[in-house]
Structures are given as C-alpha cells and as structure tokens.
PDB file of C-alpha atoms and ligand atoms in Angstrom:
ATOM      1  CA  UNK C   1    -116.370  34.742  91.555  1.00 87.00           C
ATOM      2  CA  UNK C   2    -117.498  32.216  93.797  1.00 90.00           C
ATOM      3  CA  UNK C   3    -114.492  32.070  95.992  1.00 94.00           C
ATOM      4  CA  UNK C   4    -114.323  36.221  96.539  1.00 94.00           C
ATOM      5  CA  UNK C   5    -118.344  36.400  97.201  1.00 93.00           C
ATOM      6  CA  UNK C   6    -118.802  38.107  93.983  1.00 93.00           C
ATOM      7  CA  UNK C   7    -121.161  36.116  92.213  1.00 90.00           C
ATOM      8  CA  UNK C   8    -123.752  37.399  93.904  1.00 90.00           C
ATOM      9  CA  UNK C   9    -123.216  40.924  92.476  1.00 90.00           C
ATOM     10  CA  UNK C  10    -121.782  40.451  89.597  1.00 88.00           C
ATOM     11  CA  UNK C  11    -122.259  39.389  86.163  1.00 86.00           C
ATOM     12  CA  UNK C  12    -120.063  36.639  84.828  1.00 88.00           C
ATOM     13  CA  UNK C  13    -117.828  37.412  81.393  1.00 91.00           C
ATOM     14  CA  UNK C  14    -116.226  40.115  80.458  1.00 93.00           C
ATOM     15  CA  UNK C  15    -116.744  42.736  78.047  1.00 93.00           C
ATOM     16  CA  UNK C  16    -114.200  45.417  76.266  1.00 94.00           C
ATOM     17  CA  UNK C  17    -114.419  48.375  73.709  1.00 92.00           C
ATOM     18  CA  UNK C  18    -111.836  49.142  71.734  1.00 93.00           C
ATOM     19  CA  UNK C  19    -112.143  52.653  69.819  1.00 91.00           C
ATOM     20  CA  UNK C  20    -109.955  54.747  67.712  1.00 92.00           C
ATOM     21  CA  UNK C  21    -109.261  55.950  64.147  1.00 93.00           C
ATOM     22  CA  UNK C  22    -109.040  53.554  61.515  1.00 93.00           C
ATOM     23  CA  UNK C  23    -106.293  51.572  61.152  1.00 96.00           C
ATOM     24  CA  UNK C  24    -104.996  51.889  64.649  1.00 97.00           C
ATOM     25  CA  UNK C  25    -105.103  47.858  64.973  1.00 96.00           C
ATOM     26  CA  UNK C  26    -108.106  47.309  66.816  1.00 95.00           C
ATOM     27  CA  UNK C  27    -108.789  44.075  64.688  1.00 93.00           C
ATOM     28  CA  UNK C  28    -105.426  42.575  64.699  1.00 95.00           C
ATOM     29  CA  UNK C  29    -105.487  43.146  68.436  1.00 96.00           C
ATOM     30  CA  UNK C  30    -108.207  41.282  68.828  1.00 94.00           C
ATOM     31  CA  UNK C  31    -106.983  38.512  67.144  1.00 92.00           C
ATOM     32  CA  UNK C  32    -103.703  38.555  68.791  1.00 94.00           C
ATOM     33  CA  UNK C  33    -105.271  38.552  72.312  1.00 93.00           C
ATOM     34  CA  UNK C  34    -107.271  34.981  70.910  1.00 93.00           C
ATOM     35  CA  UNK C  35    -103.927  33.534  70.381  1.00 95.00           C
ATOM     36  CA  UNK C  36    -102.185  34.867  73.354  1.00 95.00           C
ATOM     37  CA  UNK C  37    -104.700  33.322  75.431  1.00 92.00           C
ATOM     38  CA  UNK C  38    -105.065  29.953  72.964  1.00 94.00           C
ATOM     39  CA  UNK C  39    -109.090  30.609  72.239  1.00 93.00           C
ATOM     40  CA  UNK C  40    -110.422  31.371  69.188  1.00 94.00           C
ATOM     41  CA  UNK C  41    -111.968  34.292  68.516  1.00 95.00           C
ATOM     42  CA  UNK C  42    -115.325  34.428  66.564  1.00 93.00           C
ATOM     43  CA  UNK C  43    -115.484  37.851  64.215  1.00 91.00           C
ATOM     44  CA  UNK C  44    -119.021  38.960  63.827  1.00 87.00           C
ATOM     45  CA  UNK C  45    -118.684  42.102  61.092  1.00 80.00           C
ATOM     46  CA  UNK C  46    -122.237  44.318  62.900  1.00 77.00           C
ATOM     47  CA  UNK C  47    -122.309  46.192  59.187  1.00 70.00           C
ATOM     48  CA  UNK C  48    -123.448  43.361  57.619  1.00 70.00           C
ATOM     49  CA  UNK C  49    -125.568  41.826  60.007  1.00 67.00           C
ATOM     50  CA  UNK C  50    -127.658  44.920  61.853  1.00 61.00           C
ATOM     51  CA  UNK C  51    -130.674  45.598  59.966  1.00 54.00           C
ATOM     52  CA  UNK C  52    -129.974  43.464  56.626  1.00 58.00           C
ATOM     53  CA  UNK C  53    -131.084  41.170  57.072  1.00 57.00           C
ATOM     54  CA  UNK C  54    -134.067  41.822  58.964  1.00 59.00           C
ATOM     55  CA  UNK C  55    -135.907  38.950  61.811  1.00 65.00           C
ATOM     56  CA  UNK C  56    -133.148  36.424  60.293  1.00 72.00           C
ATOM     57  CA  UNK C  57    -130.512  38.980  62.293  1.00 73.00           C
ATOM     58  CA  UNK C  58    -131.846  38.102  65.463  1.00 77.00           C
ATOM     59  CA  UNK C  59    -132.148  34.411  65.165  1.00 79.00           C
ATOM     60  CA  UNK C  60    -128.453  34.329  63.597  1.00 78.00           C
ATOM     61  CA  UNK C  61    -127.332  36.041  66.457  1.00 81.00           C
ATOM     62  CA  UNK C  62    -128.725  33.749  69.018  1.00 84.00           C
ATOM     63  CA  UNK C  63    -127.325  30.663  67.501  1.00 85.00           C
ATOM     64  CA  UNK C  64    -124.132  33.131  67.667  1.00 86.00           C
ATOM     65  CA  UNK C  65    -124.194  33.444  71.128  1.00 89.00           C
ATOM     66  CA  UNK C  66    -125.302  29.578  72.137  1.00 90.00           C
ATOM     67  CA  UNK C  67    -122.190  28.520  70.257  1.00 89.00           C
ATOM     68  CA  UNK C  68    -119.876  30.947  71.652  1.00 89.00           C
ATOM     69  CA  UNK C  69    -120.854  30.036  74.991  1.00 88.00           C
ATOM     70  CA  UNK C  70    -120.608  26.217  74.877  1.00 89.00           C
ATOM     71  CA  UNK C  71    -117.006  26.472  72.912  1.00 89.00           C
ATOM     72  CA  UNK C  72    -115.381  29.494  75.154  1.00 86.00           C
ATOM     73  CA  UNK C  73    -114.962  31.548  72.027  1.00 92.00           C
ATOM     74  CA  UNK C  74    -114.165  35.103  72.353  1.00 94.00           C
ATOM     75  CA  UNK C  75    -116.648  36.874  70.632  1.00 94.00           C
ATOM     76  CA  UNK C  76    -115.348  39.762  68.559  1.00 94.00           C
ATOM     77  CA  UNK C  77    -118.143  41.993  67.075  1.00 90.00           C
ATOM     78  CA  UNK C  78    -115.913  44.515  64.682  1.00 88.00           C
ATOM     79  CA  UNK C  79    -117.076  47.704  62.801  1.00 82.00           C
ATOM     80  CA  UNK C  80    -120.147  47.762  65.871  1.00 83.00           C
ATOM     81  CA  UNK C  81    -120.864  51.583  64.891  1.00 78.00           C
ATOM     82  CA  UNK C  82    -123.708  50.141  63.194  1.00 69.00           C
ATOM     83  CA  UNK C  83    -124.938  49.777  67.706  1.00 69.00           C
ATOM     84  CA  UNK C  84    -124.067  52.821  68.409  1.00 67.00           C
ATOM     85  CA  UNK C  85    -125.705  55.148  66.015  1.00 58.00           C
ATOM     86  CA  UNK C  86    -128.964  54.255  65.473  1.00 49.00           C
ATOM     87  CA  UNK C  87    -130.071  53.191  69.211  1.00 49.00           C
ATOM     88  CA  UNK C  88    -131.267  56.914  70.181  1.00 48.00           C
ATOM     89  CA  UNK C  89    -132.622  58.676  66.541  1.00 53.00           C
ATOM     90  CA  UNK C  90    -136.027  59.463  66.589  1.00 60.00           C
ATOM     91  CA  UNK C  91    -136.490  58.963  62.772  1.00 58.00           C
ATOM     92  CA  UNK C  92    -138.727  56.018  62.757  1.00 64.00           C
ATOM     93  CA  UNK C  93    -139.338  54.148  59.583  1.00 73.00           C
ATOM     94  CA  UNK C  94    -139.992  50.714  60.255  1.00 71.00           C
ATOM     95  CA  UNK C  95    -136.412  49.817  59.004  1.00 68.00           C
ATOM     96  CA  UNK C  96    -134.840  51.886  61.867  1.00 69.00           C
ATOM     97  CA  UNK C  97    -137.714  50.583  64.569  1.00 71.00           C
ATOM     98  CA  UNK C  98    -136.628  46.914  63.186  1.00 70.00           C
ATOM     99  CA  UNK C  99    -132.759  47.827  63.582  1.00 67.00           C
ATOM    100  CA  UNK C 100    -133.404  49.493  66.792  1.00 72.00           C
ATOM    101  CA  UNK C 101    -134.426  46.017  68.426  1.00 74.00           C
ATOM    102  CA  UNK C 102    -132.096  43.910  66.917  1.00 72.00           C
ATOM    103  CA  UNK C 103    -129.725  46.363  68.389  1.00 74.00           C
ATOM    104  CA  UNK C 104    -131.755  46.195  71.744  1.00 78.00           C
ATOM    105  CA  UNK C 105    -131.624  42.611  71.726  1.00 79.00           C
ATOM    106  CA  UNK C 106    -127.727  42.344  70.081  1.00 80.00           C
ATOM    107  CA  UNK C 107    -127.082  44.805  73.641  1.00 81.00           C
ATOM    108  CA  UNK C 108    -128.983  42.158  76.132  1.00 85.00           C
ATOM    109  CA  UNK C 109    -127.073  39.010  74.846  1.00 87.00           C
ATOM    110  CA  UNK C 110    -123.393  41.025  75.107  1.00 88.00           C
ATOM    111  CA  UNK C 111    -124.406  41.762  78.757  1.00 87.00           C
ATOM    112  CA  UNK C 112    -125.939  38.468  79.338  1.00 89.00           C
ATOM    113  CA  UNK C 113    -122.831  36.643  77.914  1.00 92.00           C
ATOM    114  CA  UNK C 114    -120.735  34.573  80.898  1.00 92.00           C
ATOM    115  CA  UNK C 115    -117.301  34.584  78.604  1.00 92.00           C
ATOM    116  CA  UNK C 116    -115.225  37.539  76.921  1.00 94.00           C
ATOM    117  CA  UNK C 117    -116.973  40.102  74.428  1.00 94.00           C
ATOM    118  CA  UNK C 118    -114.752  42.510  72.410  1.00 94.00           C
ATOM    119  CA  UNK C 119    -116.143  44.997  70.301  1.00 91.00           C
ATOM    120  CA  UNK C 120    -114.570  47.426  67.574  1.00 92.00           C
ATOM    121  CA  UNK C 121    -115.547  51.145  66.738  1.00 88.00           C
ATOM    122  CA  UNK C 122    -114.097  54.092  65.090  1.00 86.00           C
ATOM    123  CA  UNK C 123    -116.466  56.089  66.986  1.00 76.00           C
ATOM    124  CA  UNK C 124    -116.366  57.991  70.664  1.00 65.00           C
ATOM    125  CA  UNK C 125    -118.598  60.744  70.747  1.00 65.00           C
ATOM    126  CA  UNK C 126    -121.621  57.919  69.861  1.00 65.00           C
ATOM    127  CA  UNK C 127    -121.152  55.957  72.755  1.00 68.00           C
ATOM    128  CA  UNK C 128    -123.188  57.179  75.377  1.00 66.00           C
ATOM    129  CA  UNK C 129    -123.089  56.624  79.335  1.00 69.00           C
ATOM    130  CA  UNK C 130    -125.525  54.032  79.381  1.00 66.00           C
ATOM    131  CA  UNK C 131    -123.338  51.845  76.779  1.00 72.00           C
ATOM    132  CA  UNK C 132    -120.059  52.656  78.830  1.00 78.00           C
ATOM    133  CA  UNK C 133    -121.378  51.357  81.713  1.00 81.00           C
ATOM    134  CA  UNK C 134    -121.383  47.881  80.284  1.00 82.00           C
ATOM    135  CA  UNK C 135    -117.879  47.892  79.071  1.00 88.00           C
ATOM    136  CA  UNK C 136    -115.348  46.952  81.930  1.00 91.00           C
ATOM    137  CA  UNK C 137    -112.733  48.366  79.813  1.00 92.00           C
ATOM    138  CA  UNK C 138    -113.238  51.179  77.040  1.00 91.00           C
ATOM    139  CA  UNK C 139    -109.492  50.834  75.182  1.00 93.00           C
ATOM    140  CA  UNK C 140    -108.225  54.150  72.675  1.00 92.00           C
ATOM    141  CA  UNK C 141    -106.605  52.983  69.878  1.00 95.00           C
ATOM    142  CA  UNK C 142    -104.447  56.503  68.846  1.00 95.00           C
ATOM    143  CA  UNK C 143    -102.569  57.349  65.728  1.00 96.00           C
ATOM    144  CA  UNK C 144     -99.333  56.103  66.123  1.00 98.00           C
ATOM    145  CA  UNK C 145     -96.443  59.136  66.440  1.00 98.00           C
ATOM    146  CA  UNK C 146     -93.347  59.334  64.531  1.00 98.00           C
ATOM    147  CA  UNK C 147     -91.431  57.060  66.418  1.00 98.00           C
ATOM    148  CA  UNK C 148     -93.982  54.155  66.492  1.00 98.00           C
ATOM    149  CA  UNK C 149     -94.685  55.105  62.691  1.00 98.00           C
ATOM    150  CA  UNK C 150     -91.104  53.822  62.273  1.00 98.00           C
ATOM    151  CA  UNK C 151     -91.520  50.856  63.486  1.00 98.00           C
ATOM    152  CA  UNK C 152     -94.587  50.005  61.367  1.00 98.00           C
ATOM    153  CA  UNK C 153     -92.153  50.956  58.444  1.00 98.00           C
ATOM    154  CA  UNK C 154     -89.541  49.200  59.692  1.00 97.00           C
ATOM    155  CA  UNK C 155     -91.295  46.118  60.818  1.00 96.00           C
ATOM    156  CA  UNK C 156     -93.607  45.092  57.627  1.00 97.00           C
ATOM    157  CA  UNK C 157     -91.112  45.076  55.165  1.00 95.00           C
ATOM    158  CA  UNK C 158     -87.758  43.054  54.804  1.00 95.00           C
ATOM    159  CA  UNK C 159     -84.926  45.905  54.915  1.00 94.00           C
ATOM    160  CA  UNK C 160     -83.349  44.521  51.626  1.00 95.00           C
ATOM    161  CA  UNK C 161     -86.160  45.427  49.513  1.00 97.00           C
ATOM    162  CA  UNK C 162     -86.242  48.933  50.020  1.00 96.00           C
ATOM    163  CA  UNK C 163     -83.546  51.036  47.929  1.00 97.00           C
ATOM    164  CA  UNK C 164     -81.013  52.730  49.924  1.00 95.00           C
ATOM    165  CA  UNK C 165     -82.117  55.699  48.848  1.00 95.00           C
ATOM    166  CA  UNK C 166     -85.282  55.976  50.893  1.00 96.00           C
ATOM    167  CA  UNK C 167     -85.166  57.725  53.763  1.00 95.00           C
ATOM    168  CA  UNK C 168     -87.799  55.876  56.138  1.00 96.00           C
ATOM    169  CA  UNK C 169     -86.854  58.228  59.197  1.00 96.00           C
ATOM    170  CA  UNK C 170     -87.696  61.355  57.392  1.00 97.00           C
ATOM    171  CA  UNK C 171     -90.674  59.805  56.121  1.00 97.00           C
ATOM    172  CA  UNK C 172     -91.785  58.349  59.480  1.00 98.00           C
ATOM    173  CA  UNK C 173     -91.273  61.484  60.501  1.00 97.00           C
ATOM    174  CA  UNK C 174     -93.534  63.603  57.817  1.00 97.00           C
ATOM    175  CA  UNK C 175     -96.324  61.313  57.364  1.00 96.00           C
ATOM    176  CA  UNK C 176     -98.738  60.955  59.942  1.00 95.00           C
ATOM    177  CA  UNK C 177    -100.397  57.445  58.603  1.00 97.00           C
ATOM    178  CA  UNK C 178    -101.852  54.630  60.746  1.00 97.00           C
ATOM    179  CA  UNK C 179    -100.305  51.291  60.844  1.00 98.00           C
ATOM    180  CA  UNK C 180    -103.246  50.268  58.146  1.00 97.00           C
ATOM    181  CA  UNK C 181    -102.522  53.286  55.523  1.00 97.00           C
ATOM    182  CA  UNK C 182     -98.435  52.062  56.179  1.00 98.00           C
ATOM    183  CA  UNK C 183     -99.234  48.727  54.916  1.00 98.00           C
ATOM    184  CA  UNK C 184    -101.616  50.094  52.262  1.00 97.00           C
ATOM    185  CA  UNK C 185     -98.538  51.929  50.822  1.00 98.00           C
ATOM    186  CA  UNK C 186     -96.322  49.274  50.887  1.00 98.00           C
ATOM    187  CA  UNK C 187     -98.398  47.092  49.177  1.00 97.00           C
ATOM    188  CA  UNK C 188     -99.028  49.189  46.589  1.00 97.00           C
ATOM    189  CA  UNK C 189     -95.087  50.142  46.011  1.00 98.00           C
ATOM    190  CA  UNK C 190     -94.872  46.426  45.851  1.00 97.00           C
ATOM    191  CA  UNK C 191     -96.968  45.923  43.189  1.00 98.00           C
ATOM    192  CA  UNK C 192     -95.012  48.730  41.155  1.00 98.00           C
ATOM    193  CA  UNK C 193     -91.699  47.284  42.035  1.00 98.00           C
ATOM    194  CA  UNK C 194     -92.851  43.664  40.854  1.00 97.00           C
ATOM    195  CA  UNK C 195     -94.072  45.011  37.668  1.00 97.00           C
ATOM    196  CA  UNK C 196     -90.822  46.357  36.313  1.00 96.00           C
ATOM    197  CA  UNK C 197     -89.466  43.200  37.813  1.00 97.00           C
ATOM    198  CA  UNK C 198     -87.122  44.626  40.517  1.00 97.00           C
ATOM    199  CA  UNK C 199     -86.464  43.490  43.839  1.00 95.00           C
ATOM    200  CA  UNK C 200     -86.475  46.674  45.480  1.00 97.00           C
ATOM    201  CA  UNK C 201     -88.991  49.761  46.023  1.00 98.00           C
ATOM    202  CA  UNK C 202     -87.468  52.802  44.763  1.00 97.00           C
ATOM    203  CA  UNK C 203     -87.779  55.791  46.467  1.00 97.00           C
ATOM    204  CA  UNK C 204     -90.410  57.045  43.639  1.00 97.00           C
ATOM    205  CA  UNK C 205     -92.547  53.917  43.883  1.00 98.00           C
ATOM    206  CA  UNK C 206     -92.800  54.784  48.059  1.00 98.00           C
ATOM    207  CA  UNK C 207     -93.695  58.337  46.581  1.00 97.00           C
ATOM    208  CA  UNK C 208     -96.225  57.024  44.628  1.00 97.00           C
ATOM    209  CA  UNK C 209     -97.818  54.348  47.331  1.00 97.00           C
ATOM    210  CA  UNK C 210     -97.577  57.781  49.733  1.00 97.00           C
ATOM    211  CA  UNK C 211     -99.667  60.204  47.017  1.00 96.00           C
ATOM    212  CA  UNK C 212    -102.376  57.362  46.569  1.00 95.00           C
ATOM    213  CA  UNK C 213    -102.719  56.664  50.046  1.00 96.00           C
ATOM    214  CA  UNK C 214    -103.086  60.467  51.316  1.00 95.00           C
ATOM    215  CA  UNK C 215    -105.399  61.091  47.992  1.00 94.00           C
ATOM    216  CA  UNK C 216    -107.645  58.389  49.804  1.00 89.00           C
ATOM    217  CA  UNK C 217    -107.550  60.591  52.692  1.00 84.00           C
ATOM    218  CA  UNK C 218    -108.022  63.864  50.740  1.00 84.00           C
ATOM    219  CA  UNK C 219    -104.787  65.089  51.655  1.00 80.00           C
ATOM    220  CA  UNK C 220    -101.588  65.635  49.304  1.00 78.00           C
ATOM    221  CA  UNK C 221     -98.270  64.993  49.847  1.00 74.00           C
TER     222      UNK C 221
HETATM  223  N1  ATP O   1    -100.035  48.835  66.240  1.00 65.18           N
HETATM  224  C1  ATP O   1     -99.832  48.085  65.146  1.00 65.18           C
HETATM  225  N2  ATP O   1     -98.812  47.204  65.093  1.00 65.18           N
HETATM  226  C2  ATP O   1     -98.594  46.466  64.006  1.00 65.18           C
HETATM  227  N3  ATP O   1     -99.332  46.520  62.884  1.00 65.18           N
HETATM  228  C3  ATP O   1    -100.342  47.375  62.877  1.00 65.18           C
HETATM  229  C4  ATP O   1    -100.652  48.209  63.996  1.00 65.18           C
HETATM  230  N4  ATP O   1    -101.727  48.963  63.685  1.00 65.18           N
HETATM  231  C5  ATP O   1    -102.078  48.626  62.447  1.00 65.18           C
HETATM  232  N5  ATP O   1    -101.244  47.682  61.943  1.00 65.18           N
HETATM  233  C6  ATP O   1    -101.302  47.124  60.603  1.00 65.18           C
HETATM  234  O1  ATP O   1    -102.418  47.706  59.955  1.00 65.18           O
HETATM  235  C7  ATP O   1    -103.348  46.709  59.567  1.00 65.18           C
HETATM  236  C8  ATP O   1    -104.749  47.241  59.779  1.00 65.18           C
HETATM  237  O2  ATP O   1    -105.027  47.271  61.159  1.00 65.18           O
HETATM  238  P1  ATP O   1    -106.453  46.842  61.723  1.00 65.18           P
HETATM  239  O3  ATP O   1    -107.272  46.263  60.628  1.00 65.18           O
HETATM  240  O4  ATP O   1    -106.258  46.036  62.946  1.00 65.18           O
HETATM  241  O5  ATP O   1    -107.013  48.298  62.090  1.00 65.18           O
HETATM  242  P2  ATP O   1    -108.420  48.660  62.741  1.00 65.18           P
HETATM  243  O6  ATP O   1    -108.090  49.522  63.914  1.00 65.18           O
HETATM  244  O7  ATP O   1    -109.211  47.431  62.964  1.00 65.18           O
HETATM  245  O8  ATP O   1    -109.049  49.570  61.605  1.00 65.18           O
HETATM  246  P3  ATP O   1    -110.604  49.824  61.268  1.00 65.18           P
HETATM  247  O9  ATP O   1    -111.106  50.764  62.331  1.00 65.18           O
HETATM  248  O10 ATP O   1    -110.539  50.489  59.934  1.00 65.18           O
HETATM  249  O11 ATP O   1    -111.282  48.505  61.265  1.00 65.18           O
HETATM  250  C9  ATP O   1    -103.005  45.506  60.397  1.00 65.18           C
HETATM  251  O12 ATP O   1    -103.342  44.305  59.748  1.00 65.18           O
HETATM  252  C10 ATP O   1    -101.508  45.637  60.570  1.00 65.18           C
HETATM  253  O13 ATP O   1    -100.852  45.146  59.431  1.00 65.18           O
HETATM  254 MG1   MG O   2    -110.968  46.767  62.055  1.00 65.18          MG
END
C-alpha cells in the first residue's frame, strides 16, 4: 500500500462474501483458506450474537475485533443473514431498532478492520448495493453438478465400505444434493450399517440415508 501510493485511497484489509445454497462449503472453505495461509481463523456464528444478546453484543464484538487485529486472525463471521435482513425493515419495535445498530455498528468495524474479513450467507437477493460495495470479492458457492457430486461420493467414504452393488455414478447422477446433504447421507447409512454390525453400506441403507435426506428437503426419492 505504501510502496504503490495506495494508502492514501484506500482502506487497509480485505473483505470477502461468500454466498450460495446450503451446504455448498462456504464454511469449510473458510477454514481451509486459514490453513492454506497458516492463520487462524476466528468463527463468529452472527445468529447467535445479533440481537440476543442485546448492549452485551456490541461490547463482545469490540473485544472481537481488538483481538483479531493484534493476533492477524482472519475473522470469519458465518450464517451473517442475520446483517442482511433486518438493516432496511421499517417494522420498528425496539428489538429490531436495537438489532439494527448492532448491525450498523457490526458493518463499521468489518470496514474499519486493517486484516482479512470473510463472511457466510445463504442469501443474494438481501444483499443490497450499498453492502456489495464493501466486499472486494462477492464469491457463489453453486450446487455441485453430477460430475462434482461424484467426487463428494467418492471422496468421503473409503471405497471398501460401500457394497458392490451400489451404483454411485447413477446415483451421482440422479440426486442433485450438496456436498453437506452427501455427507448427511453417509453418515446416516453408517450408522445403519454399524448397527447390524457390517462393514459395508448396502445399497438399501444408501436408499434409506437418500429418502431421509430428500424428506428433509421435502422432496422424495
Ligand atoms: N466442495 C466441497 N468439497 C468437499 N466437501 C464439501 C464441499 N461442499 C460441502 N462439503 C462437505 O459438506 C460439509 C458441509 O459444508 P459446509 O458446512 O462448508 O457448507 P456451508 O456452505 O457452510 O453450508 P451452510 O450455508 O448451511 O452453512 C463439509 O463439511 C464437507 O464435508
Ligand atoms: Mg456454513
């Protein structure tokens, strides 16, 4: 910054938005890019702190921020559709008037902040110009296709423990599930497999995994 001229003009740190369905990896990504570049990150869930805990949020944040700062941390704040929703509704009951500054305030420090500042939302359409100005990279987490889908298959679960009779291609293929619902299924086959004391998922307990997974999403198989 100094060297180029550009502290002058701009802000120090650095701040990205990563959006997308659930699932998608926007978490682990954020925790991957903390070890890639040897920093720990700092997780901040915004559900449970906006508008909770009201006047404490505020002064929990701060001491958030001064720490972050001093140690280099990455600061992650996940689930932050808790900023984006509120900031512009007109309903004003002194809960949403208290949220709204916290929210006001949580916005200042992520600007003001000299290192890196992720944050994590399912949501696009809440995110208005104003906030997308701040962000000097907005990153879409999509659905993975079928391809990618195979790899998440493929790559959380030791081949050996799936019966040859499963057909992960064709169900790669059928199911469009995030990397998050793939691992929910597989856990959950697992489970089933481990209580009838086999070493292997049959293709029913994958069937099974599939129909509870989908059910979550109110879909059927
Ligand atoms: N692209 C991916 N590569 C590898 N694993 C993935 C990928 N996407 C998701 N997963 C798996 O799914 C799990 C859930 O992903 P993660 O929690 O990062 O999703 P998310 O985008 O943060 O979801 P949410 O919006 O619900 O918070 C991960 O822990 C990982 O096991
Ligand atoms: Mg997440």
């Amino acid at each position: 910054m100094q060297d180029w001229g550009l502290a002058r003009t701009l802000k120090p740190g650095y701040r990205a938005l990563f959006y997308g369905p659930p699932g998608t990896g926007k978490t682990l990504t954020a925790t991957l890019i903390g070890q890639a570049a040897q920093v720990d990150v700092y997780r901040i869930d915004l559900s449970m702190v906006v508008s909770k805990y009201i006047g404490e949020t505020e002064k929990n944040l701060a001491r958030v921020f001064d720490q972050a700062q001093s140690r280099r941390w990455v600061l992650f704040f996940d689930e932050a559709d808790a900023l984006f929703g509120k900031r512009n509704s007109n309903n004003q009951s002194a809960n949403d008037q208290h949220a709204n500054q916290e929210i006001a305030y949580l916005l200042q420090r992520v600007e003001d902040f000299p290192g890196t500042v992720i944050l994590a939302s399912n949501l696009r359409s809440n995110i208005d110009e104003a906030f997308a100005r701040r962000f000097q990279s907005m990153i879409y987490f999509p659905l993975p296709d079928a391809e990618q889908r195979l790899r998440l298959w493929r790559g959380m679960l030791a081949p050996q423990r799936l019966s040859a009779e499963v057909k992960l291609d064709e169900i790669a293929e059928r199911y469009e599930l995030s990397g998050g619902a793939i691992a929910n299924v597989l856990r959950y086959a697992a489970l089933l497999a481990l209580r009838r004391h086999s070493e292997q998922i049959s293709a029913a307990e994958l069937r099974q995994g599939l129909v509870k997974e989908l059910r979550k999403e109110g879909r059927t198989l």
